[in-house]
Amino acid sequence: VAFFEAPGAERSFELPAETLARASGPYQVRVMAEVGTAARSSLTPPGLSAPFSTLPEAPGPVALPRLAAAAEECNISIRWEQPVDDGGARVAEYEVTVHYPPADVEAELLEGLLDSAPQEAPEVAEKRATKAFRTKECFFDLEGLLPGTGPYRFDIKAFNAAELEGPVASVETSTAVAAPSAPTHLRARLLPSHLRSSSKAGSMLPRRNVSSEVGTVTHMDDVDVVRLEFRAPTDTGGRPISTFLVYAVEDSLDESPGELLDKPCSAEPLATFWAAECGNSAPGGQCTCDVAIGPNLAYTFFVEAHNGMLPS
């Protein structure tokens, strides 16, 4: 029970904040007037209000929205805690709205995954396609993403039992970059001597010491130039291919072809090429590069693709 006084000229009175609990009741208000003189006063019979209950309010924001673990190549997991203030009614569920990066809009729409799409082209649209999910748990996993894509923004808000929604709390991150797939269809052919002078052979042998038997090479006449042709990786791992690294292993007559294919690459590459130097480095594109090697020797070549983060 709480008692309050109001000036006699007033016809209304507002209870102080937090006098009544939210989403509770029933309550009744009893009003009595003080009449008479200061020396001799009395109270009138009370007037009684109809029973009433207070309404719940919207809950507060979820607490501590965060990544549950480091983003993976194809999955993102987030967590949060219940709101400190539930608005007077228990929290019933949460809504997680995923804002997809513009670059993924077209692909995701084709799969029927999105609720909305930008009105402009993805490269100029500021709005991002979204999809909303409902959950009763304090965690959410988004799966089936592409490596190296993002940012993905997760807007989280709580709904209480009165179906009132709280303010949004957000988490934003991108998926991890994966290793690219290996280049394929690798072929090597020795260039004829009349083409060697015009070839831009990468990483001359003396700087790399692939074969210690060759010694110091000072002229193009002292080396052979091999042209390598291969297909760029079909999967870039989420980032464009930036460089190709060429390794050469000197063959031994005691090794079978199967053993040569399984032999690990040397620690130092024979040559390193920017992807733009090798032709079409787009997924599956035809690439070409020339490397200088010591003459009169047999080699097995390996080509490794790098996307700026991880090698193939």
PDB file of C-alpha atoms in Angstrom:
ATOM      1  CA  VAL A   1       0.000   0.000   0.000  1.00  0.00           C
ATOM      2  CA  ALA A   2       1.284   3.464  -0.900  1.00  0.00           C
ATOM      3  CA  PHE A   3      -0.072   6.873   0.181  1.00  0.00           C
ATOM      4  CA  PHE A   4       0.248  10.133  -1.737  1.00  0.00           C
ATOM      5  CA  GLU A   5      -0.992  13.688  -1.289  1.00  0.00           C
ATOM      6  CA  ALA A   6      -2.074  16.135  -3.979  1.00  0.00           C
ATOM      7  CA  PRO A   7      -3.066  19.833  -3.831  1.00  0.00           C
ATOM      8  CA  GLY A   8      -6.798  20.352  -3.409  1.00  0.00           C
ATOM      9  CA  ALA A   9      -7.137  22.214  -6.709  1.00  0.00           C
ATOM     10  CA  GLU A  10      -5.812  19.239  -8.704  1.00  0.00           C
ATOM     11  CA  ARG A  11      -8.169  16.940 -10.558  1.00  0.00           C
ATOM     12  CA  SER A  12      -5.552  14.325 -11.549  1.00  0.00           C
ATOM     13  CA  PHE A  13      -2.438  12.768 -10.100  1.00  0.00           C
ATOM     14  CA  GLU A  14       0.385  10.807 -11.740  1.00  0.00           C
ATOM     15  CA  LEU A  15       1.976   8.099  -9.653  1.00  0.00           C
ATOM     16  CA  PRO A  16       5.774   8.311  -9.396  1.00  0.00           C
ATOM     17  CA  ALA A  17       7.723   6.010 -11.679  1.00  0.00           C
ATOM     18  CA  GLU A  18       8.137   2.421 -10.496  1.00  0.00           C
ATOM     19  CA  THR A  19       5.353   2.748  -7.938  1.00  0.00           C
ATOM     20  CA  LEU A  20       3.567  -0.139  -9.628  1.00  0.00           C
ATOM     21  CA  ALA A  21       5.258  -3.204 -11.028  1.00  0.00           C
ATOM     22  CA  ARG A  22       4.979  -3.762 -14.781  1.00  0.00           C
ATOM     23  CA  ALA A  23       2.623  -6.429 -16.073  1.00  0.00           C
ATOM     24  CA  SER A  24       1.041  -6.863 -12.651  1.00  0.00           C
ATOM     25  CA  GLY A  25      -2.224  -6.271 -10.830  1.00  0.00           C
ATOM     26  CA  PRO A  26      -5.062  -5.923 -10.176  1.00  0.00           C
ATOM     27  CA  TYR A  27      -4.728  -2.581  -8.406  1.00  0.00           C
ATOM     28  CA  GLN A  28      -7.336  -0.147  -7.078  1.00  0.00           C
ATOM     29  CA  VAL A  29      -6.949   3.536  -6.255  1.00  0.00           C
ATOM     30  CA  ARG A  30      -8.784   5.006  -3.249  1.00  0.00           C
ATOM     31  CA  VAL A  31      -9.216   8.804  -3.184  1.00  0.00           C
ATOM     32  CA  MET A  32     -10.337  10.838  -0.178  1.00  0.00           C
ATOM     33  CA  ALA A  33     -10.614  14.604   0.168  1.00  0.00           C
ATOM     34  CA  GLU A  34      -9.670  16.533   3.292  1.00  0.00           C
ATOM     35  CA  VAL A  35     -12.388  19.088   4.242  1.00  0.00           C
ATOM     36  CA  GLY A  36     -12.889  21.541   7.065  1.00  0.00           C
ATOM     37  CA  THR A  37     -10.537  24.030   8.627  1.00  0.00           C
ATOM     38  CA  ALA A  38      -6.970  23.642   9.687  1.00  0.00           C
ATOM     39  CA  ALA A  39      -8.126  23.399  13.302  1.00  0.00           C
ATOM     40  CA  ARG A  40     -10.914  20.981  12.549  1.00  0.00           C
ATOM     41  CA  SER A  41     -10.610  18.846   9.406  1.00  0.00           C
ATOM     42  CA  SER A  42     -11.994  15.501   8.332  1.00  0.00           C
ATOM     43  CA  LEU A  43     -11.806  13.061   5.393  1.00  0.00           C
ATOM     44  CA  THR A  44     -14.666  12.377   3.037  1.00  0.00           C
ATOM     45  CA  PRO A  45     -15.793   8.825   2.322  1.00  0.00           C
ATOM     46  CA  PRO A  46     -13.356   7.287  -0.183  1.00  0.00           C
ATOM     47  CA  GLY A  47     -13.945   6.997  -3.870  1.00  0.00           C
ATOM     48  CA  LEU A  48     -12.739   3.686  -5.294  1.00  0.00           C
ATOM     49  CA  SER A  49     -11.490   3.099  -8.850  1.00  0.00           C
ATOM     50  CA  ALA A  50     -12.262   0.037 -10.919  1.00  0.00           C
ATOM     51  CA  PRO A  51      -9.602  -2.706 -10.682  1.00  0.00           C
ATOM     52  CA  PHE A  52      -6.818  -2.351 -13.260  1.00  0.00           C
ATOM     53  CA  SER A  53      -3.538  -4.003 -14.159  1.00  0.00           C
ATOM     54  CA  THR A  54      -0.313  -2.529 -15.539  1.00  0.00           C
ATOM     55  CA  LEU A  55       0.927  -3.410 -19.012  1.00  0.00           C
ATOM     56  CA  PRO A  56       4.269  -4.958 -19.910  1.00  0.00           C
ATOM     57  CA  GLU A  57       6.873  -2.946 -21.766  1.00  0.00           C
ATOM     58  CA  ALA A  58       9.315  -3.799 -24.545  1.00  0.00           C
ATOM     59  CA  PRO A  59      12.362  -5.737 -23.408  1.00  0.00           C
ATOM     60  CA  GLY A  60      15.826  -4.227 -23.475  1.00  0.00           C
ATOM     61  CA  PRO A  61      18.542  -5.181 -25.970  1.00  0.00           C
ATOM     62  CA  VAL A  62      20.130  -8.614 -25.807  1.00  0.00           C
ATOM     63  CA  ALA A  63      23.339  -8.647 -23.784  1.00  0.00           C
ATOM     64  CA  LEU A  64      26.846  -9.386 -25.064  1.00  0.00           C
ATOM     65  CA  PRO A  65      26.171 -10.189 -28.744  1.00  0.00           C
ATOM     66  CA  ARG A  66      29.341 -11.821 -30.073  1.00  0.00           C
ATOM     67  CA  LEU A  67      30.887 -14.496 -32.269  1.00  0.00           C
ATOM     68  CA  ALA A  68      30.636 -17.897 -30.620  1.00  0.00           C
ATOM     69  CA  ALA A  69      33.921 -18.843 -32.309  1.00  0.00           C
ATOM     70  CA  ALA A  70      36.137 -17.526 -35.051  1.00  0.00           C
ATOM     71  CA  ALA A  71      34.250 -17.436 -38.351  1.00  0.00           C
ATOM     72  CA  GLU A  72      34.882 -20.534 -40.446  1.00  0.00           C
ATOM     73  CA  GLU A  73      35.152 -20.835 -44.211  1.00  0.00           C
ATOM     74  CA  CYS A  74      31.480 -21.698 -44.733  1.00  0.00           C
ATOM     75  CA  ASN A  75      29.860 -21.128 -41.314  1.00  0.00           C
ATOM     76  CA  ILE A  76      29.347 -18.278 -38.846  1.00  0.00           C
ATOM     77  CA  SER A  77      28.134 -18.875 -35.275  1.00  0.00           C
ATOM     78  CA  ILE A  78      26.970 -16.101 -32.929  1.00  0.00           C
ATOM     79  CA  ARG A  79      25.828 -16.011 -29.287  1.00  0.00           C
ATOM     80  CA  TRP A  80      24.195 -13.537 -26.929  1.00  0.00           C
ATOM     81  CA  GLU A  81      22.685 -13.349 -23.431  1.00  0.00           C
ATOM     82  CA  GLN A  82      19.139 -12.577 -22.326  1.00  0.00           C
ATOM     83  CA  PRO A  83      18.208  -8.905 -21.962  1.00  0.00           C
ATOM     84  CA  VAL A  84      18.850  -7.467 -18.523  1.00  0.00           C
ATOM     85  CA  ASP A  85      15.329  -5.975 -18.673  1.00  0.00           C
ATOM     86  CA  ASP A  86      12.587  -8.279 -19.972  1.00  0.00           C
ATOM     87  CA  GLY A  87       9.965  -5.516 -19.889  1.00  0.00           C
ATOM     88  CA  GLY A  88       7.936  -7.226 -17.188  1.00  0.00           C
ATOM     89  CA  ALA A  89       7.182 -10.353 -19.231  1.00  0.00           C
ATOM     90  CA  ARG A  90       9.461 -13.312 -19.835  1.00  0.00           C
ATOM     91  CA  VAL A  91      11.463 -13.345 -23.047  1.00  0.00           C
ATOM     92  CA  ALA A  92       9.736 -15.780 -25.416  1.00  0.00           C
ATOM     93  CA  GLU A  93      12.024 -15.806 -28.453  1.00  0.00           C
ATOM     94  CA  TYR A  94      14.568 -13.935 -30.519  1.00  0.00           C
ATOM     95  CA  GLU A  95      14.668 -12.734 -34.089  1.00  0.00           C
ATOM     96  CA  VAL A  96      17.949 -12.806 -35.988  1.00  0.00           C
ATOM     97  CA  THR A  97      17.989 -10.864 -39.257  1.00  0.00           C
ATOM     98  CA  VAL A  98      20.904 -11.657 -41.552  1.00  0.00           C
ATOM     99  CA  HIS A  99      22.057  -8.874 -43.875  1.00  0.00           C
ATOM    100  CA  TYR A 100      23.855 -10.532 -46.765  1.00  0.00           C
ATOM    101  CA  PRO A 101      26.718  -8.819 -48.611  1.00  0.00           C
ATOM    102  CA  PRO A 102      25.641  -7.248 -51.925  1.00  0.00           C
ATOM    103  CA  ALA A 103      27.908  -9.543 -53.950  1.00  0.00           C
ATOM    104  CA  ASP A 104      25.904 -12.577 -52.833  1.00  0.00           C
ATOM    105  CA  VAL A 105      22.471 -11.159 -53.594  1.00  0.00           C
ATOM    106  CA  GLU A 106      21.969 -12.640 -57.041  1.00  0.00           C
ATOM    107  CA  ALA A 107      23.228 -16.112 -56.153  1.00  0.00           C
ATOM    108  CA  GLU A 108      21.187 -16.304 -52.974  1.00  0.00           C
ATOM    109  CA  LEU A 109      18.034 -15.095 -54.691  1.00  0.00           C
ATOM    110  CA  LEU A 110      18.334 -17.845 -57.263  1.00  0.00           C
ATOM    111  CA  GLU A 111      18.326 -20.341 -54.417  1.00  0.00           C
ATOM    112  CA  GLY A 112      15.224 -18.744 -52.870  1.00  0.00           C
ATOM    113  CA  LEU A 113      16.969 -17.945 -49.623  1.00  0.00           C
ATOM    114  CA  LEU A 114      16.273 -14.242 -49.292  1.00  0.00           C
ATOM    115  CA  ASP A 115      13.228 -12.256 -48.253  1.00  0.00           C
ATOM    116  CA  SER A 116      14.175  -9.037 -50.026  1.00  0.00           C
ATOM    117  CA  ALA A 117      16.665  -7.707 -52.529  1.00  0.00           C
ATOM    118  CA  PRO A 118      18.196  -4.306 -53.283  1.00  0.00           C
ATOM    119  CA  GLN A 119      16.321  -2.134 -55.750  1.00  0.00           C
ATOM    120  CA  GLU A 120      19.590  -1.084 -57.403  1.00  0.00           C
ATOM    121  CA  ALA A 121      22.410  -3.123 -58.872  1.00  0.00           C
ATOM    122  CA  PRO A 122      24.468  -4.857 -56.127  1.00  0.00           C
ATOM    123  CA  GLU A 123      27.548  -2.748 -56.823  1.00  0.00           C
ATOM    124  CA  VAL A 124      25.702   0.506 -56.081  1.00  0.00           C
ATOM    125  CA  ALA A 125      22.932  -0.580 -53.741  1.00  0.00           C
ATOM    126  CA  GLU A 126      23.256   0.497 -50.142  1.00  0.00           C
ATOM    127  CA  LYS A 127      20.472  -1.807 -48.970  1.00  0.00           C
ATOM    128  CA  ARG A 128      21.452  -5.422 -48.554  1.00  0.00           C
ATOM    129  CA  ALA A 129      19.277  -8.475 -49.015  1.00  0.00           C
ATOM    130  CA  THR A 130      17.993  -9.872 -45.729  1.00  0.00           C
ATOM    131  CA  LYS A 131      16.457 -12.967 -44.218  1.00  0.00           C
ATOM    132  CA  ALA A 132      14.918 -13.224 -40.744  1.00  0.00           C
ATOM    133  CA  PHE A 133      15.070 -16.275 -38.479  1.00  0.00           C
ATOM    134  CA  ARG A 134      13.248 -16.947 -35.184  1.00  0.00           C
ATOM    135  CA  THR A 135      14.809 -18.947 -32.341  1.00  0.00           C
ATOM    136  CA  LYS A 136      14.226 -19.583 -28.648  1.00  0.00           C
ATOM    137  CA  GLU A 137      17.933 -20.183 -28.062  1.00  0.00           C
ATOM    138  CA  CYS A 138      20.664 -17.657 -27.328  1.00  0.00           C
ATOM    139  CA  PHE A 139      22.775 -18.772 -30.277  1.00  0.00           C
ATOM    140  CA  PHE A 140      22.478 -18.956 -34.057  1.00  0.00           C
ATOM    141  CA  ASP A 141      24.454 -20.702 -36.811  1.00  0.00           C
ATOM    142  CA  LEU A 142      24.503 -19.600 -40.445  1.00  0.00           C
ATOM    143  CA  GLU A 143      25.796 -22.346 -42.720  1.00  0.00           C
ATOM    144  CA  GLY A 144      26.411 -22.958 -46.406  1.00  0.00           C
ATOM    145  CA  LEU A 145      28.296 -19.705 -47.045  1.00  0.00           C
ATOM    146  CA  LEU A 146      31.165 -19.143 -49.451  1.00  0.00           C
ATOM    147  CA  PRO A 147      34.736 -18.714 -48.158  1.00  0.00           C
ATOM    148  CA  GLY A 148      36.076 -15.181 -48.016  1.00  0.00           C
ATOM    149  CA  THR A 149      32.658 -13.500 -48.362  1.00  0.00           C
ATOM    150  CA  GLY A 150      31.094 -10.767 -46.284  1.00  0.00           C
ATOM    151  CA  PRO A 151      30.547  -8.777 -44.331  1.00  0.00           C
ATOM    152  CA  TYR A 152      27.452 -10.477 -42.913  1.00  0.00           C
ATOM    153  CA  ARG A 153      25.561  -8.433 -40.328  1.00  0.00           C
ATOM    154  CA  PHE A 154      23.375 -10.140 -37.734  1.00  0.00           C
ATOM    155  CA  ASP A 155      20.692  -7.960 -36.097  1.00  0.00           C
ATOM    156  CA  ILE A 156      19.331  -9.597 -32.931  1.00  0.00           C
ATOM    157  CA  LYS A 157      16.282  -8.504 -30.949  1.00  0.00           C
ATOM    158  CA  ALA A 158      14.222 -10.081 -28.194  1.00  0.00           C
ATOM    159  CA  PHE A 159      10.442 -10.591 -28.081  1.00  0.00           C
ATOM    160  CA  ASN A 160       8.734 -11.059 -24.727  1.00  0.00           C
ATOM    161  CA  ALA A 161       5.550 -12.958 -23.935  1.00  0.00           C
ATOM    162  CA  ALA A 162       3.509  -9.821 -24.644  1.00  0.00           C
ATOM    163  CA  GLU A 163       4.896  -9.886 -28.234  1.00  0.00           C
ATOM    164  CA  LEU A 164       6.739  -6.634 -27.688  1.00  0.00           C
ATOM    165  CA  GLU A 165      10.123  -6.330 -29.387  1.00  0.00           C
ATOM    166  CA  GLY A 166      13.292  -4.847 -27.999  1.00  0.00           C
ATOM    167  CA  PRO A 167      15.945  -2.746 -29.728  1.00  0.00           C
ATOM    168  CA  VAL A 168      18.454  -4.285 -32.107  1.00  0.00           C
ATOM    169  CA  ALA A 169      21.950  -5.398 -31.149  1.00  0.00           C
ATOM    170  CA  SER A 170      24.319  -6.325 -33.985  1.00  0.00           C
ATOM    171  CA  VAL A 171      27.296  -8.523 -34.829  1.00  0.00           C
ATOM    172  CA  GLU A 172      29.164  -8.226 -38.143  1.00  0.00           C
ATOM    173  CA  THR A 173      31.844 -10.484 -39.603  1.00  0.00           C
ATOM    174  CA  SER A 174      33.028 -12.245 -42.778  1.00  0.00           C
ATOM    175  CA  THR A 175      33.762 -15.882 -43.500  1.00  0.00           C
ATOM    176  CA  ALA A 176      37.335 -17.137 -43.377  1.00  0.00           C
ATOM    177  CA  VAL A 177      39.363 -17.472 -46.546  1.00  0.00           C
ATOM    178  CA  ALA A 178      39.998 -21.059 -47.657  1.00  0.00           C
ATOM    179  CA  ALA A 179      42.923 -22.534 -49.515  1.00  0.00           C
ATOM    180  CA  PRO A 180      42.410 -22.465 -53.289  1.00  0.00           C
ATOM    181  CA  SER A 181      42.159 -25.697 -55.195  1.00  0.00           C
ATOM    182  CA  ALA A 182      45.249 -26.867 -57.072  1.00  0.00           C
ATOM    183  CA  PRO A 183      46.008 -25.784 -60.642  1.00  0.00           C
ATOM    184  CA  THR A 184      45.230 -28.538 -63.139  1.00  0.00           C
ATOM    185  CA  HIS A 185      46.189 -29.753 -66.620  1.00  0.00           C
ATOM    186  CA  LEU A 186      49.846 -28.841 -66.121  1.00  0.00           C
ATOM    187  CA  ARG A 187      52.015 -29.354 -69.219  1.00  0.00           C
ATOM    188  CA  ALA A 188      55.664 -28.469 -69.811  1.00  0.00           C
ATOM    189  CA  ARG A 189      57.472 -28.083 -73.108  1.00  0.00           C
ATOM    190  CA  LEU A 190      60.986 -26.957 -73.939  1.00  0.00           C
ATOM    191  CA  LEU A 191      61.086 -23.790 -76.013  1.00  0.00           C
ATOM    192  CA  PRO A 192      63.268 -23.862 -79.162  1.00  0.00           C
ATOM    193  CA  SER A 193      66.385 -21.744 -78.995  1.00  0.00           C
ATOM    194  CA  HIS A 194      65.104 -19.044 -81.347  1.00  0.00           C
ATOM    195  CA  LEU A 195      62.248 -18.243 -78.909  1.00  0.00           C
ATOM    196  CA  ARG A 196      64.337 -18.044 -75.759  1.00  0.00           C
ATOM    197  CA  SER A 197      65.569 -14.490 -76.293  1.00  0.00           C
ATOM    198  CA  SER A 198      61.986 -13.181 -76.474  1.00  0.00           C
ATOM    199  CA  SER A 199      60.792 -15.218 -73.518  1.00  0.00           C
ATOM    200  CA  LYS A 200      60.348 -13.542 -70.152  1.00  0.00           C
ATOM    201  CA  ALA A 201      61.562 -16.510 -68.169  1.00  0.00           C
ATOM    202  CA  GLY A 202      60.908 -16.171 -64.478  1.00  0.00           C
ATOM    203  CA  SER A 203      63.518 -16.441 -61.701  1.00  0.00           C
ATOM    204  CA  MET A 204      66.790 -17.407 -63.346  1.00  0.00           C
ATOM    205  CA  LEU A 205      68.308 -20.558 -61.985  1.00  0.00           C
ATOM    206  CA  PRO A 206      71.395 -19.079 -60.222  1.00  0.00           C
ATOM    207  CA  ARG A 207      69.131 -17.128 -57.841  1.00  0.00           C
ATOM    208  CA  ARG A 208      67.187 -20.235 -56.915  1.00  0.00           C
ATOM    209  CA  ASN A 209      69.798 -23.013 -57.003  1.00  0.00           C
ATOM    210  CA  VAL A 210      67.411 -25.749 -58.079  1.00  0.00           C
ATOM    211  CA  SER A 211      70.343 -27.859 -59.221  1.00  0.00           C
ATOM    212  CA  SER A 212      73.721 -27.483 -57.591  1.00  0.00           C
ATOM    213  CA  GLU A 213      75.385 -29.199 -60.551  1.00  0.00           C
ATOM    214  CA  VAL A 214      74.653 -26.384 -63.007  1.00  0.00           C
ATOM    215  CA  GLY A 215      76.851 -23.698 -61.525  1.00  0.00           C
ATOM    216  CA  THR A 216      76.647 -19.998 -62.417  1.00  0.00           C
ATOM    217  CA  VAL A 217      74.582 -19.051 -65.456  1.00  0.00           C
ATOM    218  CA  THR A 218      75.399 -15.749 -67.097  1.00  0.00           C
ATOM    219  CA  HIS A 219      73.693 -15.980 -70.512  1.00  0.00           C
ATOM    220  CA  MET A 220      70.417 -17.314 -71.870  1.00  0.00           C
ATOM    221  CA  ASP A 221      72.530 -19.698 -73.965  1.00  0.00           C
ATOM    222  CA  ASP A 222      73.517 -21.430 -70.731  1.00  0.00           C
ATOM    223  CA  VAL A 223      69.930 -22.338 -69.795  1.00  0.00           C
ATOM    224  CA  ASP A 224      66.889 -24.039 -71.188  1.00  0.00           C
ATOM    225  CA  VAL A 225      63.552 -22.256 -71.091  1.00  0.00           C
ATOM    226  CA  VAL A 226      60.478 -24.339 -70.369  1.00  0.00           C
ATOM    227  CA  ARG A 227      56.971 -23.099 -71.037  1.00  0.00           C
ATOM    228  CA  LEU A 228      54.414 -24.270 -68.466  1.00  0.00           C
ATOM    229  CA  GLU A 229      50.734 -24.310 -69.408  1.00  0.00           C
ATOM    230  CA  PHE A 230      48.048 -25.022 -66.819  1.00  0.00           C
ATOM    231  CA  ARG A 231      44.527 -24.241 -65.740  1.00  0.00           C
ATOM    232  CA  ALA A 232      43.978 -21.824 -62.857  1.00  0.00           C
ATOM    233  CA  PRO A 233      42.208 -23.224 -59.759  1.00  0.00           C
ATOM    234  CA  THR A 234      38.465 -23.642 -60.184  1.00  0.00           C
ATOM    235  CA  ASP A 235      38.011 -22.667 -56.519  1.00  0.00           C
ATOM    236  CA  THR A 236      39.872 -19.543 -55.399  1.00  0.00           C
ATOM    237  CA  GLY A 237      39.054 -20.045 -51.709  1.00  0.00           C
ATOM    238  CA  GLY A 238      37.156 -16.787 -51.491  1.00  0.00           C
ATOM    239  CA  ARG A 239      39.864 -14.416 -52.742  1.00  0.00           C
ATOM    240  CA  PRO A 240      41.302 -13.885 -56.223  1.00  0.00           C
ATOM    241  CA  ILE A 241      44.459 -15.763 -57.048  1.00  0.00           C
ATOM    242  CA  SER A 242      47.366 -13.365 -56.564  1.00  0.00           C
ATOM    243  CA  THR A 243      50.466 -15.399 -57.441  1.00  0.00           C
ATOM    244  CA  PHE A 244      51.643 -18.688 -58.901  1.00  0.00           C
ATOM    245  CA  LEU A 245      54.733 -20.374 -57.492  1.00  0.00           C
ATOM    246  CA  VAL A 246      56.654 -22.807 -59.703  1.00  0.00           C
ATOM    247  CA  TYR A 247      58.742 -25.559 -58.125  1.00  0.00           C
ATOM    248  CA  ALA A 248      61.123 -27.889 -59.952  1.00  0.00           C
ATOM    249  CA  VAL A 249      62.471 -31.198 -58.690  1.00  0.00           C
ATOM    250  CA  GLU A 250      65.351 -32.790 -60.507  1.00  0.00           C
ATOM    251  CA  ASP A 251      64.370 -36.279 -61.603  1.00  0.00           C
ATOM    252  CA  SER A 252      66.304 -39.347 -60.580  1.00  0.00           C
ATOM    253  CA  LEU A 253      66.519 -42.410 -62.801  1.00  0.00           C
ATOM    254  CA  ASP A 254      65.912 -44.563 -59.728  1.00  0.00           C
ATOM    255  CA  GLU A 255      62.431 -43.100 -59.140  1.00  0.00           C
ATOM    256  CA  SER A 256      59.262 -44.290 -60.793  1.00  0.00           C
ATOM    257  CA  PRO A 257      56.753 -41.776 -62.231  1.00  0.00           C
ATOM    258  CA  GLY A 258      54.421 -42.404 -59.320  1.00  0.00           C
ATOM    259  CA  GLU A 259      57.170 -41.571 -56.841  1.00  0.00           C
ATOM    260  CA  LEU A 260      57.997 -38.398 -58.739  1.00  0.00           C
ATOM    261  CA  LEU A 261      54.392 -37.193 -58.568  1.00  0.00           C
ATOM    262  CA  ASP A 262      54.280 -37.735 -54.815  1.00  0.00           C
ATOM    263  CA  LYS A 263      57.601 -36.103 -54.093  1.00  0.00           C
ATOM    264  CA  PRO A 264      57.196 -32.897 -52.047  1.00  0.00           C
ATOM    265  CA  CYS A 265      58.209 -29.579 -53.556  1.00  0.00           C
ATOM    266  CA  SER A 266      61.485 -27.953 -52.596  1.00  0.00           C
ATOM    267  CA  ALA A 267      61.374 -25.259 -49.934  1.00  0.00           C
ATOM    268  CA  GLU A 268      62.326 -22.482 -52.369  1.00  0.00           C
ATOM    269  CA  PRO A 269      60.299 -21.933 -55.552  1.00  0.00           C
ATOM    270  CA  LEU A 270      62.082 -21.807 -58.855  1.00  0.00           C
ATOM    271  CA  ALA A 271      59.978 -18.830 -59.931  1.00  0.00           C
ATOM    272  CA  THR A 272      57.143 -16.661 -58.644  1.00  0.00           C
ATOM    273  CA  PHE A 273      54.684 -15.004 -61.016  1.00  0.00           C
ATOM    274  CA  TRP A 274      51.961 -12.458 -60.419  1.00  0.00           C
ATOM    275  CA  ALA A 275      48.667 -13.934 -61.565  1.00  0.00           C
ATOM    276  CA  ALA A 276      48.251 -11.136 -64.127  1.00  0.00           C
ATOM    277  CA  GLU A 277      51.500 -12.206 -65.800  1.00  0.00           C
ATOM    278  CA  CYS A 278      50.178 -15.696 -66.509  1.00  0.00           C
ATOM    279  CA  GLY A 279      47.164 -14.900 -68.664  1.00  0.00           C
ATOM    280  CA  ASN A 280      43.655 -15.726 -67.523  1.00  0.00           C
ATOM    281  CA  SER A 281      43.866 -16.416 -63.785  1.00  0.00           C
ATOM    282  CA  ALA A 282      40.082 -16.477 -63.369  1.00  0.00           C
ATOM    283  CA  PRO A 283      38.708 -19.811 -62.083  1.00  0.00           C
ATOM    284  CA  GLY A 284      39.589 -22.478 -64.644  1.00  0.00           C
ATOM    285  CA  GLY A 285      41.349 -19.998 -66.940  1.00  0.00           C
ATOM    286  CA  GLN A 286      44.265 -20.937 -69.179  1.00  0.00           C
ATOM    287  CA  CYS A 287      47.611 -19.775 -67.786  1.00  0.00           C
ATOM    288  CA  THR A 288      51.122 -19.764 -69.238  1.00  0.00           C
ATOM    289  CA  CYS A 289      54.541 -18.941 -67.798  1.00  0.00           C
ATOM    290  CA  ASP A 290      58.167 -19.521 -68.779  1.00  0.00           C
ATOM    291  CA  VAL A 291      60.913 -20.710 -66.417  1.00  0.00           C
ATOM    292  CA  ALA A 292      64.661 -21.033 -66.896  1.00  0.00           C
ATOM    293  CA  ILE A 293      66.321 -24.295 -65.872  1.00  0.00           C
ATOM    294  CA  GLY A 294      69.722 -25.887 -66.129  1.00  0.00           C
ATOM    295  CA  PRO A 295      70.377 -27.669 -69.441  1.00  0.00           C
ATOM    296  CA  ASN A 296      70.717 -31.410 -69.985  1.00  0.00           C
ATOM    297  CA  LEU A 297      68.701 -32.363 -66.907  1.00  0.00           C
ATOM    298  CA  ALA A 298      65.215 -33.804 -66.344  1.00  0.00           C
ATOM    299  CA  TYR A 299      62.755 -32.068 -64.032  1.00  0.00           C
ATOM    300  CA  THR A 300      59.314 -32.567 -62.566  1.00  0.00           C
ATOM    301  CA  PHE A 301      57.397 -29.299 -62.209  1.00  0.00           C
ATOM    302  CA  PHE A 302      54.820 -28.312 -59.618  1.00  0.00           C
ATOM    303  CA  VAL A 303      52.657 -25.171 -59.725  1.00  0.00           C
ATOM    304  CA  GLU A 304      51.145 -23.773 -56.548  1.00  0.00           C
ATOM    305  CA  ALA A 305      48.451 -21.084 -56.504  1.00  0.00           C
ATOM    306  CA  HIS A 306      48.219 -18.494 -53.742  1.00  0.00           C
ATOM    307  CA  ASN A 307      45.232 -16.247 -52.994  1.00  0.00           C
ATOM    308  CA  GLY A 308      47.097 -13.830 -50.760  1.00  0.00           C
ATOM    309  CA  MET A 309      46.166 -15.783 -47.632  1.00  0.00           C
ATOM    310  CA  LEU A 310      46.694 -19.501 -48.262  1.00  0.00           C
ATOM    311  CA  PRO A 311      48.435 -21.696 -50.851  1.00  0.00           C
ATOM    312  CA  SER A 312      46.758 -24.463 -52.811  1.00  0.00           C
TER     313      SER A 312
END
